[in-house]
Coordinates of C-alpha atoms and ligand atoms in Angstrom, one line a residue:
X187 CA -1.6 -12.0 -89.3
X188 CA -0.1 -9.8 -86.6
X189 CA -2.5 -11.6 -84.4
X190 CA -1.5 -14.7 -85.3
X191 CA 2.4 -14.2 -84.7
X192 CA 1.4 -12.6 -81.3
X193 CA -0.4 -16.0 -80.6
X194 CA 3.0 -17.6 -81.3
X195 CA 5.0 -16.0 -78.8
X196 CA 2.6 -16.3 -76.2
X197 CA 2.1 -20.6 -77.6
X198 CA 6.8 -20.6 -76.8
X199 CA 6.4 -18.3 -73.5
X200 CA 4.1 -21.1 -72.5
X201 CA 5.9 -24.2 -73.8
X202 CA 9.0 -22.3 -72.1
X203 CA 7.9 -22.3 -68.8
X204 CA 5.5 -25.8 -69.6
X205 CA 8.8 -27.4 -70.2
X206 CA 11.4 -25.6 -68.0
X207 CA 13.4 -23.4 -69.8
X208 CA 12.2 -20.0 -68.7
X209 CA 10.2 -18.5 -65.7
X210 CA 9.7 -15.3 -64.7
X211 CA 11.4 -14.1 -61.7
X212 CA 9.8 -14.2 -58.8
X213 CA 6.9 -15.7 -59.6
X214 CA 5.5 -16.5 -56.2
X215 CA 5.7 -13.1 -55.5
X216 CA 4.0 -11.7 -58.6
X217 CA 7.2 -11.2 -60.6
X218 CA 8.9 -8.2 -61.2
X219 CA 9.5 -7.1 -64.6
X220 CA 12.0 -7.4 -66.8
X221 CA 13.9 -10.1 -65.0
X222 CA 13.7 -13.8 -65.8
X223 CA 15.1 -16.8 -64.8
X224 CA 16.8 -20.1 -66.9
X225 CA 15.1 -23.3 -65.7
X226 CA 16.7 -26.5 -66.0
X227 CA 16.5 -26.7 -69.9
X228 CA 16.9 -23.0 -70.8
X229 CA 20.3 -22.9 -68.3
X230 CA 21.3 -25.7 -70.4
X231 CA 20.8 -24.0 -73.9
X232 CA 21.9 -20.6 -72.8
X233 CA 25.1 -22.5 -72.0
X234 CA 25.6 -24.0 -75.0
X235 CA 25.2 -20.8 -76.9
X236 CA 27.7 -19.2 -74.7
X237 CA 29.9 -22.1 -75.3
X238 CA 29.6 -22.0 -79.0
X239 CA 30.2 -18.4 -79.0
X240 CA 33.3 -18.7 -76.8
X241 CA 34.9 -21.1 -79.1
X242 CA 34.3 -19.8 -82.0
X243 CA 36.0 -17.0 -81.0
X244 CA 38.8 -17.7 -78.7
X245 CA 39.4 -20.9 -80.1
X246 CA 41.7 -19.0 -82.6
X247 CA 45.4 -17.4 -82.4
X248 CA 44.5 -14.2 -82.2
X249 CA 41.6 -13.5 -79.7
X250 CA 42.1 -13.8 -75.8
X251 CA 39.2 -14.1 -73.1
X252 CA 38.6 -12.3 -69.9
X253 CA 36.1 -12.2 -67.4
X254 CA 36.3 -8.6 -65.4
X255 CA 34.2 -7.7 -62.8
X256 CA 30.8 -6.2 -62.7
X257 CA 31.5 -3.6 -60.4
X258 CA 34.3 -1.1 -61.5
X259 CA 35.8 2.1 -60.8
X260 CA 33.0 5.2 -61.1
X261 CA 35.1 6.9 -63.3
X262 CA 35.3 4.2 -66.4
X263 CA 31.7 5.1 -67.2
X264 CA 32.2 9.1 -66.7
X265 CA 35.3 8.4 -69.4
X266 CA 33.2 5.8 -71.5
X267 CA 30.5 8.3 -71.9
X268 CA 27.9 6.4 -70.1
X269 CA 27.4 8.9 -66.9
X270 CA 26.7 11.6 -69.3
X271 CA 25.1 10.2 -72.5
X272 CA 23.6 6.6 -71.6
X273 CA 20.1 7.7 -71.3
X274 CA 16.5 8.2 -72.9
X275 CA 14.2 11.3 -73.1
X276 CA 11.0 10.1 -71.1
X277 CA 7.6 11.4 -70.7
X278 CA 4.9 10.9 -67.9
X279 CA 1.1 10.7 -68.4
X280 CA 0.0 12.8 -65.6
X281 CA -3.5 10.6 -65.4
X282 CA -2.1 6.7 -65.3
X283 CA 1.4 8.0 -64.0
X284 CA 2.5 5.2 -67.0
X285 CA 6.3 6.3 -68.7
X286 CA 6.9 6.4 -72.0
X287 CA 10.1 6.7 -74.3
X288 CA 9.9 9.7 -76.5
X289 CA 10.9 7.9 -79.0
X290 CA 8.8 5.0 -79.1
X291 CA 6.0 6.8 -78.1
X292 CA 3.8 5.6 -81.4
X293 CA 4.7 2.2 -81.5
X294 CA 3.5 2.5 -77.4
X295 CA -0.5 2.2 -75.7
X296 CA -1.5 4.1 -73.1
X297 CA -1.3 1.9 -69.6
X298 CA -4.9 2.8 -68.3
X299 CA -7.3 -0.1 -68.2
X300 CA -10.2 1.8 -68.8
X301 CA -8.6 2.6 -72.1
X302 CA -7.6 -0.5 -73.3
X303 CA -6.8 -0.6 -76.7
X304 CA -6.2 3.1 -77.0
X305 CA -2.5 4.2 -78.4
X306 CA -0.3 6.0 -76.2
X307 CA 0.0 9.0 -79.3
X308 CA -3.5 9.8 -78.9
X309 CA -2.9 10.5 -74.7
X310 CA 0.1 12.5 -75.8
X311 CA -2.3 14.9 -78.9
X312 CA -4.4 15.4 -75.5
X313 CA -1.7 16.9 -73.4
X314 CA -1.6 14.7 -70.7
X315 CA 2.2 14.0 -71.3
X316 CA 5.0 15.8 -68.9
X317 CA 7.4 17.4 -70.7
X318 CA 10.4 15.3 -71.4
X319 CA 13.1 14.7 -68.8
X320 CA 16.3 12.4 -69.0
X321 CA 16.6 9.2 -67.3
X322 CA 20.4 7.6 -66.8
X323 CA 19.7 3.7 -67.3
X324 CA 22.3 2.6 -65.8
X325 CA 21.9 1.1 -61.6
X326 CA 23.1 2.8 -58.9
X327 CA 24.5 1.5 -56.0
X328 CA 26.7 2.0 -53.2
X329 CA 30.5 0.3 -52.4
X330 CA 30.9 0.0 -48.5
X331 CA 28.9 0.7 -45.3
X332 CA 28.3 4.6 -46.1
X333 CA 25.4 5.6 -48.4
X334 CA 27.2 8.7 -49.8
X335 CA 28.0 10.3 -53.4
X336 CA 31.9 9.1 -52.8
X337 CA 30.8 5.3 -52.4
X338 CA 28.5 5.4 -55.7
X339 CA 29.0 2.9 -58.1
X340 CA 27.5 1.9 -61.1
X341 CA 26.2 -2.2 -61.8
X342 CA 27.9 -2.4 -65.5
X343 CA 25.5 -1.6 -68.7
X344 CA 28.0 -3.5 -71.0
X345 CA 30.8 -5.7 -70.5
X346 CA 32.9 -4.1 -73.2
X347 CA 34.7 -1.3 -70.4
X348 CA 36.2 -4.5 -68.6
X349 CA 37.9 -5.3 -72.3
X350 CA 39.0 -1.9 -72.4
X351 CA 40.5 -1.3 -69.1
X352 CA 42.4 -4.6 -69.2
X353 CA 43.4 -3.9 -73.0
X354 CA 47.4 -3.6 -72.0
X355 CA 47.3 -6.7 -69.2
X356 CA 45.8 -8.6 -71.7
X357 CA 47.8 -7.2 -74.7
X358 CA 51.5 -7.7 -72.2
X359 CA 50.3 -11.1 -70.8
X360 CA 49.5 -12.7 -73.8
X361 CA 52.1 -11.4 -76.1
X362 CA 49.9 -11.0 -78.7
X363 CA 50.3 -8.7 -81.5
X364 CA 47.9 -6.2 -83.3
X365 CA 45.4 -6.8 -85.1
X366 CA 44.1 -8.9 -81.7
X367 CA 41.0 -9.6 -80.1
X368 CA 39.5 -10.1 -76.3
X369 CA 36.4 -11.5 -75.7
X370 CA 34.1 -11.6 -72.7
X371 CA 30.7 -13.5 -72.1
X372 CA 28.5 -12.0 -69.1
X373 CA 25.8 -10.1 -67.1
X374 CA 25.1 -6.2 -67.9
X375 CA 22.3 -4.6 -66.4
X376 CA 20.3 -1.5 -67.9
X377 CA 17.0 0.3 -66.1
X378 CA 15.1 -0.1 -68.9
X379 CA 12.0 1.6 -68.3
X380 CA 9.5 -0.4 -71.1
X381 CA 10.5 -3.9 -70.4
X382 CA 8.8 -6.1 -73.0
X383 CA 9.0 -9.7 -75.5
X384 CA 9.5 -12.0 -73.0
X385 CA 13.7 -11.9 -73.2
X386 CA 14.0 -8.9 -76.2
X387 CA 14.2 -6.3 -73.3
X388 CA 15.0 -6.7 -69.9
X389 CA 16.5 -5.3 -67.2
X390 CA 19.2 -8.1 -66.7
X391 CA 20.3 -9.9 -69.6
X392 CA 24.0 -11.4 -70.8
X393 CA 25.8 -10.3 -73.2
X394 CA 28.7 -11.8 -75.3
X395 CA 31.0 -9.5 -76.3
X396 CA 34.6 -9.2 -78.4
X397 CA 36.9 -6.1 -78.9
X398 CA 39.2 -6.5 -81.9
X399 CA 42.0 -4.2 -81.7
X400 CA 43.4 -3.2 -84.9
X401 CA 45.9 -0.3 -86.4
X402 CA 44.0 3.1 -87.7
X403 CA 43.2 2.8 -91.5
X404 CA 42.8 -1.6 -91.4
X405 CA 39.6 -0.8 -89.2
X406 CA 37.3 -0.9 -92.4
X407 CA 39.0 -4.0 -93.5
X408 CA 38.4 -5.6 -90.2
X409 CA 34.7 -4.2 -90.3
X410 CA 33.8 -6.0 -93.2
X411 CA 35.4 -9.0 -92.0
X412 CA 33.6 -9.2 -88.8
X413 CA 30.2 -8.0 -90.3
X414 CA 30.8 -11.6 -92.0
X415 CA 31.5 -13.8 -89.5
X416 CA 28.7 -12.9 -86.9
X417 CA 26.1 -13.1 -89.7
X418 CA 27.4 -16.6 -90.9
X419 CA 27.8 -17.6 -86.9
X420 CA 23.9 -16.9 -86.3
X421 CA 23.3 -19.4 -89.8
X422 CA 25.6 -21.9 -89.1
X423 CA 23.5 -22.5 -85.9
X424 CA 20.7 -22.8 -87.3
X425 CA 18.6 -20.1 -88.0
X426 CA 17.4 -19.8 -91.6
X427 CA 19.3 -16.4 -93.8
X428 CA 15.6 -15.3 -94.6
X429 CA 14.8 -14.5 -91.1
X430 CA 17.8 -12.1 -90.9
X431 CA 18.5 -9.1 -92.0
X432 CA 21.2 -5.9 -92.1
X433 CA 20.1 -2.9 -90.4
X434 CA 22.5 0.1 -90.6
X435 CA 22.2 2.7 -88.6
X436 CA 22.1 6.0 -89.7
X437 CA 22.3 8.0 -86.5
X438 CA 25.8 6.9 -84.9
X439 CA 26.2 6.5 -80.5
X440 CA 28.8 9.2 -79.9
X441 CA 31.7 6.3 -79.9
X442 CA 30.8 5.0 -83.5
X443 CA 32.0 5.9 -86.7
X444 CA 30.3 2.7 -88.7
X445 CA 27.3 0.4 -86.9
X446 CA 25.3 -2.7 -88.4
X447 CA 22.7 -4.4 -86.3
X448 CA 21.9 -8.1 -87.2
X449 CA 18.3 -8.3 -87.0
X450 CA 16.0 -11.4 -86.5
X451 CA 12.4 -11.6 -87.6
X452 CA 10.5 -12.2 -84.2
X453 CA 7.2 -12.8 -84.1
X454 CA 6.7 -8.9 -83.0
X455 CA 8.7 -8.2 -85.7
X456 CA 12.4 -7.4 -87.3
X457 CA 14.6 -6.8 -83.8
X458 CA 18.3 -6.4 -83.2
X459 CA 20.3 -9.4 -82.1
X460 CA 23.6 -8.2 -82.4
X461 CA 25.2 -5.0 -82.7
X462 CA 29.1 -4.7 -85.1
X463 CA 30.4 -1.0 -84.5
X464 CA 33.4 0.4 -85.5
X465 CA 34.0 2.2 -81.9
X466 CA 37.7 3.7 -83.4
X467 CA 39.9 4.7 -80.7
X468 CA 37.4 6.6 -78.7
X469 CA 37.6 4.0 -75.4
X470 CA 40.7 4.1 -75.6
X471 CA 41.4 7.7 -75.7
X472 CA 39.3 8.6 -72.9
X473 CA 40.6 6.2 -71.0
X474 CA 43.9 7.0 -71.3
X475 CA 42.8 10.9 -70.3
X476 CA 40.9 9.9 -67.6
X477 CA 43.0 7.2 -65.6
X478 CA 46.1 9.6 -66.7
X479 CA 47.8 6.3 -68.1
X480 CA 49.4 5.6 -71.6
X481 CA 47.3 2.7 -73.2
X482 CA 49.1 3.3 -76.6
X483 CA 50.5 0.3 -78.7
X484 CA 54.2 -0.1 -79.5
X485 CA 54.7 -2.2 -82.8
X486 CA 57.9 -3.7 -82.6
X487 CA 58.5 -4.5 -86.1
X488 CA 57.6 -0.5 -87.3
X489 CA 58.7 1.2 -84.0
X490 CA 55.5 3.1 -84.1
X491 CA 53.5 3.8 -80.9
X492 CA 49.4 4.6 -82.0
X493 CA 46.1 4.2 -80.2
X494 CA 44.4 1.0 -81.8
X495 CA 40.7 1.3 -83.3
X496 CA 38.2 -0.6 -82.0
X497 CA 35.8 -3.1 -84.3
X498 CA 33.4 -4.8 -81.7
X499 CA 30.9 -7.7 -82.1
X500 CA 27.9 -7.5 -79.4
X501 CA 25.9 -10.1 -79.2
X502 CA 23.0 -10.4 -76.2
X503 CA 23.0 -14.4 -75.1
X504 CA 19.4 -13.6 -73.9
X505 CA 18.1 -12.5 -76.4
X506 CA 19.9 -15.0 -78.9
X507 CA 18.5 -17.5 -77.1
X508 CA 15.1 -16.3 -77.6
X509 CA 15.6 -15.9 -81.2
X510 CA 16.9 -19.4 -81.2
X511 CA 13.8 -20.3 -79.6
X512 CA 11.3 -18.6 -82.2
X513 CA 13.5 -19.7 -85.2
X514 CA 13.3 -23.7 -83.9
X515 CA 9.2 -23.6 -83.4
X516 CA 7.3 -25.3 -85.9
X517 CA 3.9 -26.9 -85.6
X518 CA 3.7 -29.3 -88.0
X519 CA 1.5 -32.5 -88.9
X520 CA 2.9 -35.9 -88.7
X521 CA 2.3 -39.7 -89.1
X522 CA 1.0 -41.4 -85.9
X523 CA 1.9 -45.1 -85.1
X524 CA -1.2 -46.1 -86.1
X525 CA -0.8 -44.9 -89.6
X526 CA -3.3 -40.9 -89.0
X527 CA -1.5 -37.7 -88.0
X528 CA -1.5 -35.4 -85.7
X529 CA -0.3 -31.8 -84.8
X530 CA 3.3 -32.1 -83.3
X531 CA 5.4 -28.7 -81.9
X532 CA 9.1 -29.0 -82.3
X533 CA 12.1 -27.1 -82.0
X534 CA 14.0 -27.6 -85.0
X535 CA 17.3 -26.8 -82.6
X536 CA 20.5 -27.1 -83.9
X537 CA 22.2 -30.1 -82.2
X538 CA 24.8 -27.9 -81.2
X539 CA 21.8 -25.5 -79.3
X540 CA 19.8 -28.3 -77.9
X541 CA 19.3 -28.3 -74.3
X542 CA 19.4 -32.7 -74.3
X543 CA 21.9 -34.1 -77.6
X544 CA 19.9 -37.3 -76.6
X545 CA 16.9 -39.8 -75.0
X546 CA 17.0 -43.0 -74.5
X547 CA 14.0 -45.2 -74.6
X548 CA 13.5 -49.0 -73.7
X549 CA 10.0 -50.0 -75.8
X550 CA 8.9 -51.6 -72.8
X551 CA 9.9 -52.0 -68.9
X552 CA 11.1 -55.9 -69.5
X553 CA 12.3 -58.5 -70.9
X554 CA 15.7 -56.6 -69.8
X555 CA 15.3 -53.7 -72.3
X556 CA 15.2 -51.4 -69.2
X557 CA 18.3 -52.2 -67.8
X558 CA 20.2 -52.2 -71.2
X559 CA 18.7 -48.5 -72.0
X560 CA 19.4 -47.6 -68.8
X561 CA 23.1 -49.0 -69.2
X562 CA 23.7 -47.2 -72.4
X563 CA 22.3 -44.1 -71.4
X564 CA 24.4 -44.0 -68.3
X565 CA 27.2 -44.6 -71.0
X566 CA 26.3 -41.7 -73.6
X567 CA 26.0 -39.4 -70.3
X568 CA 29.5 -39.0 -69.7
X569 CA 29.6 -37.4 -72.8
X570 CA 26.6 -36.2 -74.3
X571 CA 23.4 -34.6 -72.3
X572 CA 21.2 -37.5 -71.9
X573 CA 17.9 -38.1 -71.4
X574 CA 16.0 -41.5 -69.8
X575 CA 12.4 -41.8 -70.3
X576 CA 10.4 -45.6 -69.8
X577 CA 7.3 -43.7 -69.1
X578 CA 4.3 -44.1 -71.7
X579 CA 3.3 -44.9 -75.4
X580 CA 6.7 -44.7 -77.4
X581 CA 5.0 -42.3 -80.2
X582 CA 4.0 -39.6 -76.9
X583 CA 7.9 -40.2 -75.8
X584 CA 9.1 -38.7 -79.1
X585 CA 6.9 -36.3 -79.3
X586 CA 8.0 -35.0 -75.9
X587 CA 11.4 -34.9 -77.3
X588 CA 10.5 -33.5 -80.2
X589 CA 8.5 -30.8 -78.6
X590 CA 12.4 -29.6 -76.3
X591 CA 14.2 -30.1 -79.1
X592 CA 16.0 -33.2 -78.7
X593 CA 17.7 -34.2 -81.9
X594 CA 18.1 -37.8 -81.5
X595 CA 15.8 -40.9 -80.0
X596 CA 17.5 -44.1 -79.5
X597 CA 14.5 -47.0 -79.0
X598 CA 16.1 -50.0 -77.2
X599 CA 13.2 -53.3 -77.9
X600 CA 13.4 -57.2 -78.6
X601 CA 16.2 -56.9 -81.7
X602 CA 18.5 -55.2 -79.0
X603 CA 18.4 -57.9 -76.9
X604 CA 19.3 -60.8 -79.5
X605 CA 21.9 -58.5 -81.6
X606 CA 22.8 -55.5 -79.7
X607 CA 21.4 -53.0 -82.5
X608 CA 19.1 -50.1 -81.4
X609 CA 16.9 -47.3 -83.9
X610 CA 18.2 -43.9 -83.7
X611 CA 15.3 -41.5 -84.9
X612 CA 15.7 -38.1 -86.2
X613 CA 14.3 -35.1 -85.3
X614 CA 13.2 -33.4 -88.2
X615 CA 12.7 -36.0 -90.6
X616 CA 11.7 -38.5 -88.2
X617 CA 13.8 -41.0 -89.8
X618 CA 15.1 -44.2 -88.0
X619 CA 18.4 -45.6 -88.9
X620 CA 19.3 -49.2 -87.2
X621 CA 22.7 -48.9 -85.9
X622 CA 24.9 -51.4 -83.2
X623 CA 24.6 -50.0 -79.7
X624 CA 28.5 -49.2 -79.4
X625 CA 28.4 -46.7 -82.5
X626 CA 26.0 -44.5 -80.9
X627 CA 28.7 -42.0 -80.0
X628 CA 30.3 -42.3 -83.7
X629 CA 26.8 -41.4 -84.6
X630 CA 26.8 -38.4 -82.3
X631 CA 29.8 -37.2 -83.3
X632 CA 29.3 -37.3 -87.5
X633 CA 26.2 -35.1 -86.7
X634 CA 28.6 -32.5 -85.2
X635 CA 28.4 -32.9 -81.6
Ligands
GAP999 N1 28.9 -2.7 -76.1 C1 28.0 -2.3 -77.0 C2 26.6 -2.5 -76.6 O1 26.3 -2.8 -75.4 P1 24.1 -2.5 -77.4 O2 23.6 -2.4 -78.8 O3 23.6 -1.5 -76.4 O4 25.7 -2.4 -77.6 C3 24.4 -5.1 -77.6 O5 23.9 -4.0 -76.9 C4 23.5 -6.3 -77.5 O6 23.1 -6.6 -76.2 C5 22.1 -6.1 -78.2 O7 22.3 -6.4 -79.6 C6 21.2 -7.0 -77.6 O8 21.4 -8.3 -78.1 C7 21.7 -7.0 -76.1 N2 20.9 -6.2 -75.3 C8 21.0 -4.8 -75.1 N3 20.1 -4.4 -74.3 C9 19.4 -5.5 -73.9 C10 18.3 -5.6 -73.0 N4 17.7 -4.6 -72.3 N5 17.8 -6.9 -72.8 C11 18.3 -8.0 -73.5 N6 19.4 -7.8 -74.3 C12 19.9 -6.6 -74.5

C-alpha cells in the first residue's frame, strides 16, 4: 500500500514536469534541492489559487491587502522571536556527514549508499550521531557593499512581520475599524535542512497569509470563525472533506496561545496545509518595545486604547498547489470511440484551479471547421484561458485535456458549419451537451468561471 501511494507521487512528479507545470530548478545543472520552478501550466494554476485566495478574502469590507517587502529591518525578527527561537536541534552522522532533525530522526534513513534501506535510528543506537547543536533557518545576507555584522539582513521566513509592521498604516489609511483583517500573498524562504515531497518542503515556497485584528476576549470567537472558513475554502475548491483533517497542536510556538493545522492526506501521508493560530498580542507587543513606537488601537466609540490580538490564517500556495495536484489525480477506465476502454489520468481540477478553463477542437483541418474553431477560440480567449489543438485523433485530444485538467472540450465538425452549434464535453462525466456557438461563455460562466 505504502508502495503503491509512493508510486503515485512519483506517476504526478512526472506528469508535472511531462506536461509543464513543475521542474526542478536548475535542472541543467543538476538541480539544487529544495527549489522548484512553475512551468507554463503550474504558473498558471498557482495563479489562480493565489487569485482565489485573494478574493475570498479581500473581496470583503473588513480585510485590506498589502504586499511589504522581503527584506526588512534586522530588528523585526530579533522582536518577532525569529533570531532567537526559529530554529531546529540537528545532529550529524560523523561517517556520511548526512544531517538529521532530532526530531524526525525515526521517520529519517541514514544517507549512505552502501546502507541503503537502513533507518537513520539505528546509525544514531550506534553512536555515530554528533551531539545536537542549533541551526537558525532563516538566510542570511548582507544590505550594501560591506560584508559586516551591521549590514546583516535576514531573507523573510514568513510574510506575516510585513502585516505587522504596517498594522497602523494600514489600520489609518484604510479607516477601518476593529475587528479587521490584512492579507498578504508571497515568497518566504526557510534553510530547511531535509528538503523533501516534491513541493511539501522546500527552501522557497509562497505563502498566503491574513492577520485579523480583533479586541482581547472576541479572539476565541474569531478563532472559531476562521477555523471555519479556511476548512470550507480548501472544499469549496475541490478537494474531497475525507482527505482532510484537524490537527491541534499540543505543544504551542512561543507566540500561540491556540493552533490548528488543516491537514491533507498526501500520498506520503496526513501533512499540514495550513496553519490557524491565535498569535494574541504577542507581535504586537514586541514590536511596539522594540521599534519604541505605540501600535495600540484607539476605539472611538468606547474611548479605550488596547493592543489588538492576533487570529491568523497561513496558508502555503506551494504546497496547496501540490495538494490540489494529488487530490485531482485519478486513473480511471473509460469508453473509447470505438466502443473498448482504456486507462485515462485526469485531474479532476476545480474549474476555478485549472490551469486552461477551455480547448477548442475542429474534428478535422477542413471543410472550414479550422478557421471557425480557430475564430471562436480567439473569441473565448479574451476571457477565459484557452486552448487550440487540430492535432490528432479527437478521442487522444481529450484525453490530453483530460490528463491537465481542462474542464471543458468544445468539438467544432460538419453540424457547426450548417447551424452554428458545437459539443461541449465534460471533464469528469465525459458528457457532451450540444449548445449554439455564441452561448459558450453563458456556459462558462453557469459553471462558475
Ligand atoms: N506565519 C506563520 C507561519 O509561517 P508556518 O506553520 O511555519 O506558520 C505556514 O507556515 C504555512 O506555510 C504551512 O502550513 C505550509 O503550508 C507553508 N510552509 C511552511 N514551510 C514551508 C516549506 N518549507 N515549504 C513549503 N511550504 C511551507
Amino acid at each position: 500500500m505504502a508502495n503503491e501511494k509512493n508510486n503515485i507521487l512519483e506517476k504526478i512528479v512526472s506528469l508535472a514536469k511531462r506536461r509543464g507545470f513543475v521542474f526542478q530548478s536548475s535542472e541543467i545543472y543538476g538541480g539544487i534541492n529544495g527549489c522548484w520552478d512553475f512551468g507554463p501550466l503550474g504558473v498558471e494554476m498557482l495563479n489562480n489559487i493565489k487569485q482565489s485566495w485573494w478574493k475570498s478574502m479581500t473581496f470583503r469590507k473588513d480585510i485590506e491587502g498589502v504586499d511589504a517587502s522581503i527584506l526588512m529591518h534586522p530588528k523585526v525578527w530579533e522582536a518577532s522571536g525569529h533570531v532567537a527561537n526559529f530554529s531546529d536541534p540537528m545532529v550529524d552522522c560523523k561517517d556520511c556527514k548526512a544531517r538529521f532533525r532530532v526530531d524526525t530522526i525515526e521517520e529519517e534513513m541514514c544517507a549512505n549508499k552502501a546502507f541503503q534501506g537502513r533507518k537513520a535510528i539505528k546509525c544514531q543506537q550506534e553512536n555515530k550521531f554528533t551531539e545536537p547543536r542549533t541551526f537558525n533557518l532563516m538566510f542570511k545576507t548582507f544590505v550594501g557593499p560591506v560584508e559586516d555584522s551591521s549590514a546583516v539582513v535576514y531573507i523573510r521566513p514568513e510574510t506575516a512581520q510585513g502585516i505587522f509592521t504596517n498594522f497602523l498604516n494600514i489600520q489609518s489609511s484604510s479607516r477601518q475599524k476593529i475587528p479587521f483583517g490584512i492579507a498578504q500573498v508571497g515568497k518566504a524562504f526557510r534553510n530547511e535542512i531535509n528538503t523533501k515531497n516534491f513541493l511539501f518542503r522546500t527552501r522557497e515556497f509562497e505563502q498566503m497569509e491574513m492577520q485579523y485584528f480583533v479586541k482581547p476576549g472576541d479572539d476565541e470567537k474569531w478563532f472559531d470563525y476562521w477555523k471555519d472558513e479556511r476548512m470550507n475554502w480548501f472544499i469549496d475548491h475541490g478537494i474531497n472533506q475525507n482527505k482532510l483533517q484537524w490537527r491541534k497542536h499540543e505543544k504551542l510556538a512561543h507566540y500561540a496561545k491556540n493552533a490548528f493545522d488543516i491537514e491533507f492526506e498526501f500520498p506520503f501521508g496526513w501533512g499540514e496545509i495550513e496553519g490557524i493560530h491565535n498569535r494574541t498580542d504577542f507581535d504586537l507587543s514586541q514590536h511596539e518595545e522594540y521599534s519604541g513606537k505605540s501600535l495600540k488601537y484607539f476605539d472611538e466609540s468606547t474611548k479605550e486604547k488596547f493592543t489588538p490580538f492576533v487570529i491568523e490564517t497561513s496558508a502555503g500556495a506551494s504546497r496547496s498547489f501540490m495538494a490540489f495536484l494529488c487530490a485531482a489525480y485519478e486513473e480511471e477506465l473509460a469508453p473509447t470511440a470505438d466502443g473498448k476502454e482504456d486507462k485515462r489520468v485526469v485531474l479532476k481540477l476545480h474549474p476555478k484551479i485549472a490551469p486552461i478553463k477551455i480547448a477548442v477542437l475542429p474534428l478535422v483541418n477542413r471543410d472550414g471547421m479550422d478557421e471557425k474553431a480557430k475564430q471562436i477560440s480567439d473569441e473565448l480567449q479574451k476571457n477565459y484561458k484557452t486552448f487550440y489543438d487540430d492535432s490528432g485523433a479527437i478521442g487522444r485530444r481529450y484525453r490530453r485535456q483530460d490528463e491537465i485538467g481542462t474542464p471543458f472540450c468544445v468539438t467544432i465538425d460538419s453540424d457547426t458549419m450548417k447551424d452554428d452549434s458545437v459539443t461541449i464535453r465534460e471533464r469528469d462525466s465525459m458528457k457532451q451537451t450540444r449548445i449554439s456557438s455564441d452561448k459558450i461563455s453563458n456556459y462558462l460562466f453557469n459553471a462558475g468561471l
